[in-house]
CSV table of C-alpha atoms and ligand atoms in Angstrom, one decimal:
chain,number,residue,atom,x,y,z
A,282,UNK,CA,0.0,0.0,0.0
A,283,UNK,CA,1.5,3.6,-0.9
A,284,UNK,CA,0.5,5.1,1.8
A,285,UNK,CA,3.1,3.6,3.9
A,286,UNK,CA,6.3,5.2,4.1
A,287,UNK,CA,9.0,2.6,4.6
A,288,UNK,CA,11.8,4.9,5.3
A,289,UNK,CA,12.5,7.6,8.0
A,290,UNK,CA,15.9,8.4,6.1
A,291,UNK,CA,15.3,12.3,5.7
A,292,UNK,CA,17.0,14.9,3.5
A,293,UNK,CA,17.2,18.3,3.4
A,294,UNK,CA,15.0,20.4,1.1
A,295,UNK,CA,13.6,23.9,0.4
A,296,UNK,CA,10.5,25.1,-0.6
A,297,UNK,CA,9.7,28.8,-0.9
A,298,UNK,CA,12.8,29.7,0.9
A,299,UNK,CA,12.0,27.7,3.8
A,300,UNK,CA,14.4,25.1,4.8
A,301,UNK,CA,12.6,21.4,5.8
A,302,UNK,CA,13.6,18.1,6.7
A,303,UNK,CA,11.3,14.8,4.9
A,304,UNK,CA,11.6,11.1,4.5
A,305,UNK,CA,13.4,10.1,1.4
A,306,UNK,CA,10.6,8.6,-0.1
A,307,UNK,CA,8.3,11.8,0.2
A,308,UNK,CA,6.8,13.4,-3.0
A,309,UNK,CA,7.3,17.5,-3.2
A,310,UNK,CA,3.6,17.4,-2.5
A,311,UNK,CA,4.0,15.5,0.6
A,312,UNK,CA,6.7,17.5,2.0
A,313,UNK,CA,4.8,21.1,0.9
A,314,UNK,CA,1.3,19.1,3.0
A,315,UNK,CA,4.2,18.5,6.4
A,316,UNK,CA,5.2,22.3,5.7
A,317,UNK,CA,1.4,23.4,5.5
A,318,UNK,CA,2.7,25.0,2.1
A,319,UNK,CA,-0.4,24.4,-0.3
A,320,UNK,CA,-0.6,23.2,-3.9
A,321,UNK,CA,-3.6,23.4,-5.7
A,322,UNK,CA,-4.5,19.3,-7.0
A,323,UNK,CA,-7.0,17.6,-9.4
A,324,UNK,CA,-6.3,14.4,-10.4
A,325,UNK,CA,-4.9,13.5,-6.9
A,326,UNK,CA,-6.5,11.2,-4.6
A,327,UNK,CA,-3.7,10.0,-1.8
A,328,UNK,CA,-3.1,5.7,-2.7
A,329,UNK,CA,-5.3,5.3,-5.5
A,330,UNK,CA,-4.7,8.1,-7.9
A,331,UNK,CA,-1.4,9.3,-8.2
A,332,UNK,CA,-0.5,9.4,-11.7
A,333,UNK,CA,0.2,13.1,-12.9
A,334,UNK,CA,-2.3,13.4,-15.3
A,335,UNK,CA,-4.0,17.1,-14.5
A,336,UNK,CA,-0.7,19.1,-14.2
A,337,UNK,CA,-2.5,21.1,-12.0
A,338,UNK,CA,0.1,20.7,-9.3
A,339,UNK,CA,2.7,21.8,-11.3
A,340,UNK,CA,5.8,23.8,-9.3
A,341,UNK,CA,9.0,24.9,-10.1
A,342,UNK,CA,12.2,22.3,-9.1
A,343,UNK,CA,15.5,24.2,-10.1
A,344,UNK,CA,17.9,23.0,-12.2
A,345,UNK,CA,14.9,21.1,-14.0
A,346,UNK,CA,14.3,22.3,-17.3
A,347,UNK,CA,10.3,22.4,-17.5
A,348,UNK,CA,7.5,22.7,-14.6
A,349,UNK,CA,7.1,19.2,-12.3
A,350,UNK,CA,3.6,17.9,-11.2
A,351,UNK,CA,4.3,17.7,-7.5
A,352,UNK,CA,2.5,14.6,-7.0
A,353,UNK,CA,4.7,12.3,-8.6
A,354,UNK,CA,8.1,14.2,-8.1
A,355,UNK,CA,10.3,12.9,-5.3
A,356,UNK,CA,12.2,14.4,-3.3
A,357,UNK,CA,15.9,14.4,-2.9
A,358,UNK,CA,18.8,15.8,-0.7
A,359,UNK,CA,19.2,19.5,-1.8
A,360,UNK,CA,15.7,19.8,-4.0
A,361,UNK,CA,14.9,23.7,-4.0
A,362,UNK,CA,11.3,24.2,-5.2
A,363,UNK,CA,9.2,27.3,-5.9
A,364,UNK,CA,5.5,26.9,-5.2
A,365,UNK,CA,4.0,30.0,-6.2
A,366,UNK,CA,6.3,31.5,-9.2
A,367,UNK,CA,4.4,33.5,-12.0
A,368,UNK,CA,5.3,30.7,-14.3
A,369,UNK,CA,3.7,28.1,-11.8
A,370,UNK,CA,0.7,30.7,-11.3
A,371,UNK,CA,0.5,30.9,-15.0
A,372,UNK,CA,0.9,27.6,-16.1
A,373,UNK,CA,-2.2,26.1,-13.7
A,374,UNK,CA,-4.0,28.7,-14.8
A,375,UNK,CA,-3.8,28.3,-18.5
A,376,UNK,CA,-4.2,24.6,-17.8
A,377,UNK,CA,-7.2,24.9,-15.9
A,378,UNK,CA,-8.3,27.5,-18.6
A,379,UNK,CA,-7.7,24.4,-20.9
A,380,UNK,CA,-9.6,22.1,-19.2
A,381,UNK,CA,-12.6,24.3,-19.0
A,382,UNK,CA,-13.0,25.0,-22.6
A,383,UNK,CA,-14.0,21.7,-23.3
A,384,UNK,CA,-16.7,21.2,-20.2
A,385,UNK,CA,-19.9,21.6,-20.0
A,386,UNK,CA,-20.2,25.0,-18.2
A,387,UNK,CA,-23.7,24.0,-16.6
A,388,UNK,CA,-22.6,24.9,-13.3
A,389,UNK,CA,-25.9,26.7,-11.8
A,390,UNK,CA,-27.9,23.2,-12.9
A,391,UNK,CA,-25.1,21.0,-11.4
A,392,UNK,CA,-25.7,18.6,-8.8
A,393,UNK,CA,-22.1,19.5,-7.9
A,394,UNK,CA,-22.2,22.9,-8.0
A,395,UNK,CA,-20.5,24.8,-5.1
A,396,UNK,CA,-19.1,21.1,-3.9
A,397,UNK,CA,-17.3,20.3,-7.3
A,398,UNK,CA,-13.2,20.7,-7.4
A,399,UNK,CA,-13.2,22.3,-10.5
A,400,UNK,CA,-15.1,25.0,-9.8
A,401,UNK,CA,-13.5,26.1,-6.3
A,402,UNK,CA,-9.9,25.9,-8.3
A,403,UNK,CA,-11.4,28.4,-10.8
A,404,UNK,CA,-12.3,30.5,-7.7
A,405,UNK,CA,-8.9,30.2,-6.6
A,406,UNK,CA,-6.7,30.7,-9.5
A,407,UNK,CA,-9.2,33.9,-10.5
A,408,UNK,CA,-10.9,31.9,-14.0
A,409,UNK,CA,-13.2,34.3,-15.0
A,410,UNK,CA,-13.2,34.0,-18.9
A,411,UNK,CA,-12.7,31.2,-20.9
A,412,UNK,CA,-9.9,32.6,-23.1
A,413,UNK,CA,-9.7,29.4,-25.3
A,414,UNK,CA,-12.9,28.3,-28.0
A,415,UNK,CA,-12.9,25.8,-30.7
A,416,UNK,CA,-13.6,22.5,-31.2
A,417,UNK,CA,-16.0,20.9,-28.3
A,418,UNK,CA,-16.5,17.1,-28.3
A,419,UNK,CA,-20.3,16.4,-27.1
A,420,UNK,CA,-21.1,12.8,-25.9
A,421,UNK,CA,-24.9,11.4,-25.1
A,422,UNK,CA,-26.1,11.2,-21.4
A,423,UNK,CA,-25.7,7.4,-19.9
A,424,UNK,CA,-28.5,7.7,-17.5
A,425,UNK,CA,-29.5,4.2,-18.7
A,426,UNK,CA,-27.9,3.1,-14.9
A,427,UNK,CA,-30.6,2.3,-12.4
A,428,UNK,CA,-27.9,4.1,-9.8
A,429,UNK,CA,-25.4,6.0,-11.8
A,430,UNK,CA,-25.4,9.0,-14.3
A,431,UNK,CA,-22.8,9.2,-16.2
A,432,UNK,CA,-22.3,12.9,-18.1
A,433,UNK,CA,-19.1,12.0,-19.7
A,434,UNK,CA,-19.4,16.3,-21.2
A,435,UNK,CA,-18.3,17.0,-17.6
A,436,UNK,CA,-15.5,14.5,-17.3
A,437,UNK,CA,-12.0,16.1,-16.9
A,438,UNK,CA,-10.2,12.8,-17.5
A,439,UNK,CA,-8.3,12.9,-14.1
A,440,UNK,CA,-9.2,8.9,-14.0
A,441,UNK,CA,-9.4,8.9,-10.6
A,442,UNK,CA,-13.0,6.9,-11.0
A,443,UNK,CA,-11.1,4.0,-12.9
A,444,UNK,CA,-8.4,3.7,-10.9
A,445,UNK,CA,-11.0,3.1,-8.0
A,446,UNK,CA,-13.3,0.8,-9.9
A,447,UNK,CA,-9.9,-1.3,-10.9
A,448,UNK,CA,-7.7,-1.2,-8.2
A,449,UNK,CA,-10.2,-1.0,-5.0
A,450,UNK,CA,-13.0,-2.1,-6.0
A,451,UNK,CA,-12.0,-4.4,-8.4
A,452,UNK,CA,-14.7,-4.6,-10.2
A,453,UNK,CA,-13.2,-2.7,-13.4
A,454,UNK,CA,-16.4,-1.6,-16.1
A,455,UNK,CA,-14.5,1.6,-16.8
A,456,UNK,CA,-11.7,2.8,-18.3
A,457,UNK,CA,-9.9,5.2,-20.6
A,458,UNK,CA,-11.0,4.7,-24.1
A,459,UNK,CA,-10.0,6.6,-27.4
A,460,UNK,CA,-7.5,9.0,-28.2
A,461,UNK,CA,-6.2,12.5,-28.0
A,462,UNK,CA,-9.2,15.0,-28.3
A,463,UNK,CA,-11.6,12.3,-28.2
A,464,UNK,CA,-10.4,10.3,-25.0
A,465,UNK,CA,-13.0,9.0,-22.9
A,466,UNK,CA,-13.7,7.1,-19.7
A,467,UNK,CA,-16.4,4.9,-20.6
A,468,UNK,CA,-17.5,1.2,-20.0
A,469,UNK,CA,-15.9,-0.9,-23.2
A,470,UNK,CA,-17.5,-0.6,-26.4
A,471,UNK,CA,-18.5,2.4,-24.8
A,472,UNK,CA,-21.9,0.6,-22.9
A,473,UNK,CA,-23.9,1.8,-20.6
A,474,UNK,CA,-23.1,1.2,-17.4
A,475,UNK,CA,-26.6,-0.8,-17.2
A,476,UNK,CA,-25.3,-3.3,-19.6
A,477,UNK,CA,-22.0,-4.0,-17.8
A,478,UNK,CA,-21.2,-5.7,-14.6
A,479,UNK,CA,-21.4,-2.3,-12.4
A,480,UNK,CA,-21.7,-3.7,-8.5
A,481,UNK,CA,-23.9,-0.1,-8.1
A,482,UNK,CA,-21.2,0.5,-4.7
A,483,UNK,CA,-20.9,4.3,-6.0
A,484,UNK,CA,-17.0,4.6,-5.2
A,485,UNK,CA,-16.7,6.0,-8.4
A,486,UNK,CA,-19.0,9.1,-7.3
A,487,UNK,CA,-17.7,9.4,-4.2
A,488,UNK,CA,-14.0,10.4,-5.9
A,489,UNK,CA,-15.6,12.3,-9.2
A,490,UNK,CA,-14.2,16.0,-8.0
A,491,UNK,CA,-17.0,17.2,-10.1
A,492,UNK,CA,-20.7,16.2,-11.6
A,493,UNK,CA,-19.3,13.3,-14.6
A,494,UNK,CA,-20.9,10.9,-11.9
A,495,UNK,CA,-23.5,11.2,-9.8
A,496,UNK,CA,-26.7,9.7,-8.3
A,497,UNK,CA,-29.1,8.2,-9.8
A,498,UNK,CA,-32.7,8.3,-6.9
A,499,UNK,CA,-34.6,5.6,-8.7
A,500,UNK,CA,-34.2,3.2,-5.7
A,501,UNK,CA,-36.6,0.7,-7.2
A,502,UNK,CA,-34.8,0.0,-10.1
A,503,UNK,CA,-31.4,-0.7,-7.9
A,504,UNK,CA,-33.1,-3.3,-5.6
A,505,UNK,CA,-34.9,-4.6,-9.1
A,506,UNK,CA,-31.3,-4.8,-10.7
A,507,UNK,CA,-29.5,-6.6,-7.7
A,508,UNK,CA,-32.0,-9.4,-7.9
A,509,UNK,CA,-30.1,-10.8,-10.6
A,510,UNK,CA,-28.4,-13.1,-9.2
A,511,UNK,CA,-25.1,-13.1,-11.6
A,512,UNK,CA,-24.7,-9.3,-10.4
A,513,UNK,CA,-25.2,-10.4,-7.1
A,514,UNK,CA,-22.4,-12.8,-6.6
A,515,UNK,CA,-20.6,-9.8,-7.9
A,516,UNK,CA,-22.1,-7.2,-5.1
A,517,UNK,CA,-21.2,-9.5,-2.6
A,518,UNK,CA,-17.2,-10.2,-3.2
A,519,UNK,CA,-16.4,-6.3,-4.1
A,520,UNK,CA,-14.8,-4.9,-0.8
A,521,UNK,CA,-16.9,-1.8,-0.2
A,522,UNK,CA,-14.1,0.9,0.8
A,523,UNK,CA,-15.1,4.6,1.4
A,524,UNK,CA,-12.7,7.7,0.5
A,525,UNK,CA,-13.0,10.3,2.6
B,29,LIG,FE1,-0.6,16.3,-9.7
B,29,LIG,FE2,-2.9,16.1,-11.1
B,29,LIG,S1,-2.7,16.6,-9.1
B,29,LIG,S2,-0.9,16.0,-11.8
């Protein structure tokens, strides 16, 4: 589990000027959390998501010759790192800027509205205006699900849903699918999540930082669906874990 840190060997590094001591095996966004130093995250979820995919973490290491997603970057002896540079300011702003070009900006009918992660980091980094238009890539609604909706026109990709549905859960209906512009999480052959094996456990909501999954109230239908007894055996050997 990643979570555990096998080594107390520290080393010495600094972060906005400020001189700290870690374990060796710490990430800069580790250290920055023991500092109380913040750094803005997406795609993040402590043990199951840690994969650098948002870039939303992004600080400056010197010596290194492009920004670092904090997440993933270890530490080492001597590491000086710069938190809140203009070109760190800049570049998570242009990338959330990025991110939010292609979404579907239907934040005052959003279940998640003023609990969604994308949203308070726009807050945050000062997104007022979407700088960026073009091409927009618009997929149907998968409300199909007696317990889940999918709206995959508000994913941001941060895969944090399929690394819980695989690795926790392993139950594993969804994953990445496509390429490039027109990447998708989505069950294969890009099915409903009613005509895969979904357990219905709702890990993946609980970890969506913003509305792609949510709730489905049509209780009947759930307790309608888990009669089946192939989907049951199912329901009854996925660990049920819950993320804080
Ligand atoms: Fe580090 Fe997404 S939070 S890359």
């Amino acid at each position: 589990w990643k979570g555990v840190h096998k080594t107390m060997e520290m080393v010495n590094i600094t972060i906005d000027n400020r001189k700290i001591q870690v374990p060796k095996d710490y990430t800069i966004l580790e250290a920055a959390k023991a500092a109380n130093i913040y750094i803005p995250t997406l795609c993040f979820l402590k043990d199951i998501n840690e994969i650098g995919a948002c870039r939303m973490c992004v600080v400056e290491v010197k010596g290194a010759r492009s920004l670092q997603a904090a997440c993933v970057y270890p530490v080492s002896e001597g590491l000086e790192i710069y938190t809140q540079s203009p070109a760190v300011r800049e570049a998570r702003k242009v990338t959330l800027e990025l991110i939010l070009s292609n979404h579907e900006k239907k934040c005052l009918t959003c279940v998640r509205s003023k609990n969604c992660e994308l949203q308070t980091l726009a807050e945050e980094l000062n997104v007022k205006d979407i700088r960026f238009e073009g091409e927009t890539y618009k997929l149907p609604l998968d409300d199909f699900s007696p317990s889940v909706v999918r709206d995959p026109n508000k994913c941001i990709l941060c895969r944090r849903c399929v690394s819980m549905c695989k690795n926790v859960q392993q139950v594993s209906v969804i994953d990445t699918t496509e390429r490039g512009f027109k990447t998708i999480i989505s069950s294969a052959f890009n099915k409903s999540l009613n005509e895969v094996p979904c357990t219905m456990c709702g890990q993946c909501i609980n970890v969506c930082p913003v509305g792609a999954l949510r709730e489905k109230d049509d209780t009947d239908k759930v307790w309608e669906a888990l009669a089946n007894p192939e989907l049951h055996v199912i329901v009854q050997t996925a660990p049920a874990v819950r993320v804080a």
